[in-house]
Amino acid sequence: MAEALFYALGLTALYGAGNVIARRHALVAAVHLALTLFALSGVYLLLGFPLLAGLNLLVYAGAILVLFLFVLLLLDVQRDEPLPLDLRGKLGPAAAFLVGIEALALAFASGEGPAEEGFRETTERAGEVLFGKYLFPFEVSGLLLLLGIVAVLVLARRGERRAPPPAAGPGEASEPARMAEVRP
Amino acid sequence: MSVPAAHVYALGAALFAFGLAGFIMRRNLLVVLLSLELMFNGALVTLVGAAREHRDPEPSTFGLFVVFLAAVEVSVGLALVIALFRLRQTLDPDAAAELRG
Amino acid sequence: MNPVLPILVFAPAAGAAVLALAPRGGARDPLRFAFGISLLPLAIALGLFFAFDASSASPQFPFSTAWFRSGGVDVRFAFGIDGISLLLIALTALLGPIFFLAAPGHIAQRRREFAAWGLLMQTGMLGVFAVSDLVLFYVFWEVSLVPLYFVIGIWGGTGRARATTKFVLFTIAGSLLLLLALLAVLLEAGTADLFELARGRRLLPASIERLAFLGFALGFAVKVPLLPFHTWLPEAHVEAPTSGSVVLAGVLLKMGTYGLLRFCLPMFPRASAEFAPLLLGLGAAGAVYGALLAWAQRDLKKLVAYSSISHLGLVAMGLFAREATAVEGALLQMVNHGLSTGALFLLVGVLYDRTHRRGLDDFGGVAKSMPLFAALLGLTAFASIGLPGLNGFVGEFLILAGTFSVTPVPAAVATAAVVLSAVYLLGAVRTVLFGPALPATARLPDCTKREAATLLPLAGGMVLLGVLPGPFLERIRPSVAQVVERTRALAQAEPARPEGQR
Amino acid sequence: MSVGAHDLQAFAPGIALAVGAVAVLLADAFARRRGLTTAVAAATLLLAATLALRGFAHPSGEAFEHLFVEDRWTASVGLLSILSALAAGASAAGTFPAAAEKPGEFHALLLLAPIGMLLLAGARHVLLLVLGIETLSIAFYVLAAFDRTRATSVEAGLKYFLLGSFALAFLLYGGALLFGASGSFHLGSVGGGAEPARTAGACLLLAGLLFKASAAPFHFWTPDVYEGAPTSVVGLFAASTKAAALAAIFRWSGIVPESVRVLSLAAALTLLVGSVGALVQTSVKRLLAYSAIGHAGTLLIAAAAHHNHDPRAAEAAVFYLLAYAPMTLGAFALLARREREGGRLEIEALAGIGRAKPLWTGAFVLFLASLAGLPPTGGFFAKLFVFESAVRAGLAPLAVVGVLLSVVSLAAYLRVVGVAVLSAEPRPGEGPTAPGPVAWVCAAAVVGLGLFPGAALGRLTGLL
Amino acid sequence: MSALLPLLVGLPLAGALACGILHARVLVRRHRDPEAAANEALVGGIATGSVAVAFFVAVLLTIRLLSLPPEHRRFEADLGTWIDAGRLKVPARLLLDPLSALMTLVVSGVGALIHLYSIGYMRRDPGFARYFAYLNLFVAAMLLLVLGANLPLTFVGWEGVGLCSYLLIGFWYEKGGPADAGLKAFVVNRIGDAGFLLGIFLLHRELGALDYASVNEAARSGLLPANAATGAALLLFCGAVGKSAQIPLQVWLPDAMAGPTPVSALIHAATMVTAGVYLVGRLHVLFLAAPAVLLVVGLVGGGTALLAGFGALAQRDLKKALAYSTISQLGLMFLGEGAGAFDAGIAHLVTHAFFKALLFLAAGSVIHALGGEQDLARMGGLARRLPATFLCFLAGAWALSGLPPFAGFFSKDEILGGALHGAGAPVLGALGFAASFLTALYSYRLVYLVFSGRENFEGRPHESPALLLHPMRALAALSFVGGALAWIPIWNRRPIAEFLAPVFGGNEAGGGAEHVLVAVLSLAVAFVGFLLARRLWMDRGLAGERALARLPLWRVAAAGGVLDAFYRGTVVRAARVLAIACGVFDLFVVDGAVNGIGRAASAAGETLRLLQNGKVQAYAIGVAAAAGALLLAAFLLGGTR
């Protein structure tokens, strides 16, 4: 039963993934990514990783995808991609690569027996790792968060907070001109 | 439950491959970012498979970091996409091809 | 610890630094200043020449201080000269002042830069001959290259950028292979002292010896330049200003032959024996080929450039005869070539400064209006073609006689070059000096005092070396004997391969 | 299970930088005085440099549950990154208006990036490797796009981001495979395990690292990003990313089977791309980007030598990094000044600048000479030691490829020098007259290393 | 006594230097005052004086030499070491033995006379001092050539005289012709000299020693292997062929007549061109050890004597006719040496120096009187106008023709006698007699064409001044008595041969009735030649040879430059084409390869630029492909484990 569910969820995830890369409209693709993520959370749960499943659902499906949709709507791009036209050139190598990876993965099957049953990771054990061995990375990821904030501040904040610095004399004035000049 | 580890790995590999293909093919930067998430998820599934195979909580904890990283990546990526969109009014990745040669 | 060699080497660099740092307009006549500075190495070199102990083959006037250790090898800031270096230092020191003395005729702009580069080049070249450490040698080897790049590139003719780039790339390509080989030797031998390397009884492993020899030989062959690697030279000469050509031909090319003698022969005796036939052949073929090419030229500078290739092919042949007479002759011929080819370039420069032309056909009957010039050109030409009584003969004679005594065929082939040299050089002299004067060149003013001052020391040197080669040969004899003995003895002791023994 | 004083000491420079970054942001947010952020950032960098130097003198060894190691290798790479950040910051002051608009963010990024380098250099665990890469990458993505009103800057940032993330995905996937094979993320035990996964994982991991080092054929991002990014920070990209990535490659590439051949191949290819690519460029900035690729190739030679059991390859590599940092930082600092003064960066635009701006040109030519590896500059000895290491490790053919391709790269530099110095007519006007303090310091370092290589090399012992 | 030896070389050298400095002064003055002439008396005095003093020193030394017992007749002067490098040692040592003493006497004696003549001949020439500097330098070099105790020193002189020859042929360099002729002379000589050099190298390789005594001794004792002896002798003879203008290198000498006539007399008749003869004599033991080469010497000499005799016969240019005559006579000398009669060859060298110098000087006088005219067609009937010159010329021609009582008869007789005795006797003898016949024929042809018959010139020629005539008279006297040096039939003494006996050993060839037979035969041949010439040309001018001139052989001989044209068409052109081909090869193949590398690198760069197309997804493909390639590489490479 659980096995069947695993395969069902896995196929769902793959179905979603396929649609992410194959659907013409970005919004549709995003929705399909959500489908994939949900399915994957189910897989994690099935495999015995409830914490990961939950976080995946919360952070990924909850936060990240919402952000995506938000941006999609914000930018409001109406035009669809000219997808089929472009697929022709790129499908070949992609397919080849895909087949390669698939073959590689299937190769794992050759030597391995079936996985043990009844494995279940508890939140406690995850916590032990996270705050024990992984304490340092955990702290470092705090820095990453800080970096993310700074990044968004720099890149997305509109408007000037301050007047241009006095040092910028003639260079400032010629800024647009210079932009145009920087060409390969 | 007795799903072979290989099948979990296969799922991860497939997701990674789908993501890879999407990353390369899609002409919409946001979808490219989505594809990137697929690749990350491929890695994540593989981590889970490894954790299960080795009965070790470390990879799955690692997986938490992957989710976290994905979040940071997406925020930075979206910020960059927005910045570009403001300048170019398009999400076509090839619009950012002024630098070349 | 005798600081005379570092002083000799770095005095010009100090002068260059003064020039570079002097405030704008501070150096009123930079060329004269540089000329004055360059007299110092000349004076020191003369002193060294007379203070030199001619009976000894060991390095003299040593100066050594720690520099750095790399990979267990002590690389030292070490100087020291034997007879081989002494002669070339003397040549370099002599051409230094001439470089600056000749410059006012053709360097009109950016004289301060020119003077600074010239002095820096002087340091590089003196350093190459004065150091006794392998790594330091390489540093100077390349340092001497950069100034010439600028000298040709800034003050050269219309195609200067291309020519100077080709020159630098070509020589650097060779140098870098040399560098690799040098590293291999360094690591294998565990010492960077080049006298020790050239004298120790221990040989490198055969496989390394072969490859390292090839690296060294290739690096030096490009510089010399030997037959298939020569095409940069005519181009560089044609574009170079007169002074640049003088130093390029006079000293820089000698760095290649010096390297062959200093490194290739004694450090790789077996490989030298193995490749001697090849290099003898290339040398002899180059001598004839260069002479033929010189004959085919209609541009005076190209003609002299190809004659350089011919002469230096002869030198290379003499070196790889691995016979004392030939090697001494080759060494002497390096100096001879420096004097006579330097003078030839100066003479071509004299004409060029007056007419801005260099074609053979642009001149005729110049002897009438420029008798002193004619006399000097004649003297130089005859020195260059090896007329007995002038310097070229002694070198050529020794090279050919020595080579003939071990391998007659290349020597016999190279003798053809001696005939051809008369054909092309005297042919050019005939065209330029004699016959009815062309309207354009009928009233050229004769050499000025300054020009005469650049040429007369060289002319004096040609006569002196031709009549009295003794003091020079005497000083190089022990060093050369040591090189040849080691090269021969070790090549025979452990043959690298059967057919390596000629 | 807890973090002790030893651990803190091992990561002291990183901690200082992190605290400094927060302080800078706070100072920027609350104190309205201009210059305060700059002062705090500079002080932090100096402090961190001191700590790194101390770490170099007395390395703390493994820390944080063996995830991280502070040895002299880590410390030297950290020190280099910190000093590079300092130089980039100094170079940006006065030449980069966008940074002056957001000094807090700019300086915070400058402070945070070296933390990533430290982590990358000292990581003995895949997770830390990933986090290190991510830290430095995000900082650099943002720095590349910092001039966000300029399309090329944003393009550079976006390309950097997309490709960097793409490569990170590979690295992550590789790490996962590695664990699947060996049951460990730790450098000490990650190498073993079941076969296809082990090799595949190791290769994907290495691919991620090679990408960061801009090794061919993972180099594609480099020219575009270097060209588009703000000039004053490109030097930092070149100097420190390479250092950190190389540090990790030194540590990690042993897990790949036949690592020597793989690295040799990558080195040769990288040298080829770097030198040949530089040959045909029209923009100086882009030319220097290709030059950076080429230098990565030379460093990969050292890595290959290291994995071919040359005990001194690491010294050579660190010396190389030490010499490379000032030359590339100096060169980009000069370009940044020129850009600021309205000068264009096309090679042709430099025609005759040698006469108009002799000092600036002199410094630039000096850096180019060092990049080309001519004595008496630091670049010469850097190349010398790497090639020496290669020869010692028995990789002479690789060294031959290296030297022949460095002739090609010299040709590329000579094109610039030829236009700048050899052309006859002086062009009046545009461009700065003085090289500026950063370039001066870098030039001094370049020449100093060229004259007294022993001073640095003698201290680089017991690195790994 | 030997301390005086260096003076022989030193005096003319010092003279050359002095004249050179005076010339420089003239040049400087000319800039200020174009009219200021050189102090010709001073220059001429110094130049002539130095050679004359050298001559007296030589006389003094020769007298001292004769006072010694025959086996000790040698003075050596050691001036230290010139070259000492490795195995090669060249001491600066001068050697005066009978052979070099004889040569020295001839060179300095004839040289002094010609110097004297030149003072008059070169009057008012702007290059007066330069001329004498060259001429003195020539004498110095020539004396070094003959006095050098070893081959390298001789080679120094050898090339030195070549240099002076070059300079003096091209003395009037403003005209293209002389300059070309000088160049040609030098280059052709160089070809021979290359052989000379190789011969030296071969001896050095085999023996290590290069002084004449050692070489001859080694050849005598068999220390020198026969092959090496043959090779060395042949190579050295190459040098002699070049310098002495023998076939096939004779082409330069007729052209060399472009120089001032005294130069032709001294260098291209009396002294320098005989250096080859001297060299073969000097190394006679070596040549004797190589009989095959000796035969070659004789055949080359004989062939040259015959062919050049035809050449001399057919010339229309007075000086060129004399030049061919010189070649022919040199051939005779070689013929004698080739037959083993070295002393005879040297003896003819001496007498030839007298009468050929005389002929040239007289010809110079004629040319001088005719304002530079050299064409025989524009002469005739000059005996009345230039009686003194006529007599001198007649004396010279008489001597040349080999009719007694003038010198040529006796020395030529010696050669013919030797030729009939040596190896290859019939051939060499026949060549010798044929050449003798031609000699008489062309000698008198010149006399008749120049001095008899109708006056075909313009203007009113005057007899030359005493300064020109006195040297001629002195030489005429020598041409007359010189024969006695070779052979005094009455007592059957041969002074020169006896004088040279310590060098060549006793020569038993000739003597007795057989010798008389040879003498009579040669006399007859010469007389027939004289009669024929008289019949053909006396009072008839060139009309006399109209019938002959139609013969193809005559035309070939008259053109003179058949071989010259042949060389120009083949050897020179081939070399030239080779040089240009090398130039093309160098430009397109050697340099082309170099530039090709550069272009290839650029092309690679351009390809790279195409890949770097700016599209981020293309880059991603690259990265992914690279990762794939890396995987593939790792598996393939790792598969070996």
PDB file of N, CA and C in Angstrom, chain E residues 46-78:
ATOM      1  N   ILE E  46     108.118  59.187 -49.013  1.00  0.00           N
ATOM      2  CA  ILE E  46     107.934  58.229 -47.909  1.00  0.00           C
ATOM      3  C   ILE E  46     107.656  56.848 -48.464  1.00  0.00           C
ATOM      4  N   ALA E  47     106.732  56.795 -49.422  1.00  0.00           N
ATOM      5  CA  ALA E  47     106.303  55.499 -49.930  1.00  0.00           C
ATOM      6  C   ALA E  47     107.445  54.791 -50.636  1.00  0.00           C
ATOM      7  N   THR E  48     108.049  55.496 -51.542  1.00  0.00           N
ATOM      8  CA  THR E  48     109.129  54.870 -52.297  1.00  0.00           C
ATOM      9  C   THR E  48     110.308  54.567 -51.387  1.00  0.00           C
ATOM     10  N   GLY E  49     110.587  55.529 -50.524  1.00  0.00           N
ATOM     11  CA  GLY E  49     111.713  55.356 -49.615  1.00  0.00           C
ATOM     12  C   GLY E  49     111.551  54.125 -48.749  1.00  0.00           C
ATOM     13  N   SER E  50     110.368  53.946 -48.214  1.00  0.00           N
ATOM     14  CA  SER E  50     110.190  52.804 -47.314  1.00  0.00           C
ATOM     15  C   SER E  50     110.422  51.492 -48.052  1.00  0.00           C
ATOM     16  N   VAL E  51     109.943  51.429 -49.286  1.00  0.00           N
ATOM     17  CA  VAL E  51     110.137  50.190 -50.039  1.00  0.00           C
ATOM     18  C   VAL E  51     111.603  50.038 -50.439  1.00  0.00           C
ATOM     19  N   ALA E  52     112.200  51.161 -50.810  1.00  0.00           N
ATOM     20  CA  ALA E  52     113.608  51.093 -51.204  1.00  0.00           C
ATOM     21  C   ALA E  52     114.466  50.647 -50.030  1.00  0.00           C
ATOM     22  N   VAL E  53     114.201  51.218 -48.872  1.00  0.00           N
ATOM     23  CA  VAL E  53     114.967  50.813 -47.695  1.00  0.00           C
ATOM     24  C   VAL E  53     114.747  49.327 -47.421  1.00  0.00           C
ATOM     25  N   ALA E  54     113.501  48.903 -47.590  1.00  0.00           N
ATOM     26  CA  ALA E  54     113.230  47.484 -47.403  1.00  0.00           C
ATOM     27  C   ALA E  54     114.045  46.655 -48.379  1.00  0.00           C
ATOM     28  N   PHE E  55     114.149  47.167 -49.592  1.00  0.00           N
ATOM     29  CA  PHE E  55     114.938  46.444 -50.586  1.00  0.00           C
ATOM     30  C   PHE E  55     116.394  46.335 -50.137  1.00  0.00           C
ATOM     31  N   PHE E  56     116.921  47.437 -49.634  1.00  0.00           N
ATOM     32  CA  PHE E  56     118.315  47.383 -49.210  1.00  0.00           C
ATOM     33  C   PHE E  56     118.498  46.459 -48.022  1.00  0.00           C
ATOM     34  N   VAL E  57     117.544  46.500 -47.144  1.00  0.00           N
ATOM     35  CA  VAL E  57     117.603  45.553 -46.027  1.00  0.00           C
ATOM     36  C   VAL E  57     117.610  44.125 -46.558  1.00  0.00           C
ATOM     37  N   ALA E  58     116.768  43.895 -47.566  1.00  0.00           N
ATOM     38  CA  ALA E  58     116.693  42.552 -48.141  1.00  0.00           C
ATOM     39  C   ALA E  58     118.018  42.170 -48.776  1.00  0.00           C
ATOM     40  N   VAL E  59     118.628  43.134 -49.462  1.00  0.00           N
ATOM     41  CA  VAL E  59     119.925  42.857 -50.077  1.00  0.00           C
ATOM     42  C   VAL E  59     120.933  42.488 -48.995  1.00  0.00           C
ATOM     43  N   LEU E  60     120.927  43.308 -47.979  1.00  0.00           N
ATOM     44  CA  LEU E  60     121.849  43.085 -46.866  1.00  0.00           C
ATOM     45  C   LEU E  60     121.662  41.689 -46.296  1.00  0.00           C
ATOM     46  N   LEU E  61     120.417  41.358 -46.056  1.00  0.00           N
ATOM     47  CA  LEU E  61     120.114  40.056 -45.462  1.00  0.00           C
ATOM     48  C   LEU E  61     120.511  38.931 -46.399  1.00  0.00           C
ATOM     49  N   THR E  62     120.308  39.143 -47.688  1.00  0.00           N
ATOM     50  CA  THR E  62     120.628  38.087 -48.646  1.00  0.00           C
ATOM     51  C   THR E  62     122.132  37.858 -48.683  1.00  0.00           C
ATOM     52  N   ILE E  63     122.846  38.954 -48.607  1.00  0.00           N
ATOM     53  CA  ILE E  63     124.306  38.806 -48.606  1.00  0.00           C
ATOM     54  C   ILE E  63     124.748  38.019 -47.376  1.00  0.00           C
ATOM     55  N   ARG E  64     124.152  38.394 -46.251  1.00  0.00           N
ATOM     56  CA  ARG E  64     124.490  37.663 -45.028  1.00  0.00           C
ATOM     57  C   ARG E  64     124.100  36.187 -45.162  1.00  0.00           C
ATOM     58  N   LEU E  65     123.001  36.000 -45.807  1.00  0.00           N
ATOM     59  CA  LEU E  65     122.489  34.632 -45.966  1.00  0.00           C
ATOM     60  C   LEU E  65     123.478  33.803 -46.772  1.00  0.00           C
ATOM     61  N   LEU E  66     124.004  34.433 -47.813  1.00  0.00           N
ATOM     62  CA  LEU E  66     124.923  33.711 -48.676  1.00  0.00           C
ATOM     63  C   LEU E  66     126.235  33.399 -47.962  1.00  0.00           C
ATOM     64  N   SER E  67     126.513  34.188 -46.921  1.00  0.00           N
ATOM     65  CA  SER E  67     127.773  33.957 -46.227  1.00  0.00           C
ATOM     66  C   SER E  67     127.685  32.743 -45.314  1.00  0.00           C
ATOM     67  N   LEU E  68     126.465  32.266 -45.128  1.00  0.00           N
ATOM     68  CA  LEU E  68     126.316  31.094 -44.261  1.00  0.00           C
ATOM     69  C   LEU E  68     126.479  29.820 -45.080  1.00  0.00           C
ATOM     70  N   PRO E  69     126.828  28.724 -44.424  1.00  0.00           N
ATOM     71  CA  PRO E  69     126.865  27.457 -45.144  1.00  0.00           C
ATOM     72  C   PRO E  69     125.459  27.103 -45.646  1.00  0.00           C
ATOM     73  N   PRO E  70     125.372  26.463 -46.803  1.00  0.00           N
ATOM     74  CA  PRO E  70     124.077  26.270 -47.462  1.00  0.00           C
ATOM     75  C   PRO E  70     123.020  25.681 -46.553  1.00  0.00           C
ATOM     76  N   GLU E  71     123.349  24.718 -45.733  1.00  0.00           N
ATOM     77  CA  GLU E  71     122.288  24.073 -44.942  1.00  0.00           C
ATOM     78  C   GLU E  71     121.816  24.960 -43.789  1.00  0.00           C
ATOM     79  N   HIS E  72     122.534  26.024 -43.507  1.00  0.00           N
ATOM     80  CA  HIS E  72     122.115  26.924 -42.425  1.00  0.00           C
ATOM     81  C   HIS E  72     121.593  28.247 -42.930  1.00  0.00           C
ATOM     82  N   ARG E  73     121.262  28.260 -44.195  1.00  0.00           N
ATOM     83  CA  ARG E  73     120.853  29.550 -44.747  1.00  0.00           C
ATOM     84  C   ARG E  73     119.409  29.855 -44.402  1.00  0.00           C
ATOM     85  N   ARG E  74     119.157  30.205 -43.182  1.00  0.00           N
ATOM     86  CA  ARG E  74     117.811  30.662 -42.817  1.00  0.00           C
ATOM     87  C   ARG E  74     117.898  31.576 -41.616  1.00  0.00           C
ATOM     88  N   PHE E  75     117.181  32.667 -41.719  1.00  0.00           N
ATOM     89  CA  PHE E  75     117.016  33.571 -40.581  1.00  0.00           C
ATOM     90  C   PHE E  75     115.573  33.460 -40.114  1.00  0.00           C
ATOM     91  N   GLU E  76     115.421  33.452 -38.805  1.00  0.00           N
ATOM     92  CA  GLU E  76     114.049  33.463 -38.292  1.00  0.00           C
ATOM     93  C   GLU E  76     113.898  34.599 -37.307  1.00  0.00           C
ATOM     94  N   ALA E  77     112.788  35.227 -37.350  1.00  0.00           N
ATOM     95  CA  ALA E  77     112.495  36.282 -36.386  1.00  0.00           C
ATOM     96  C   ALA E  77     111.188  35.933 -35.692  1.00  0.00           C
ATOM     97  N   ASP E  78     111.277  35.773 -34.392  1.00  0.00           N
ATOM     98  CA  ASP E  78     110.088  35.394 -33.643  1.00  0.00           C
ATOM     99  C   ASP E  78     109.485  36.624 -32.990  1.00  0.00           C
TER     100      ASP E  78
END
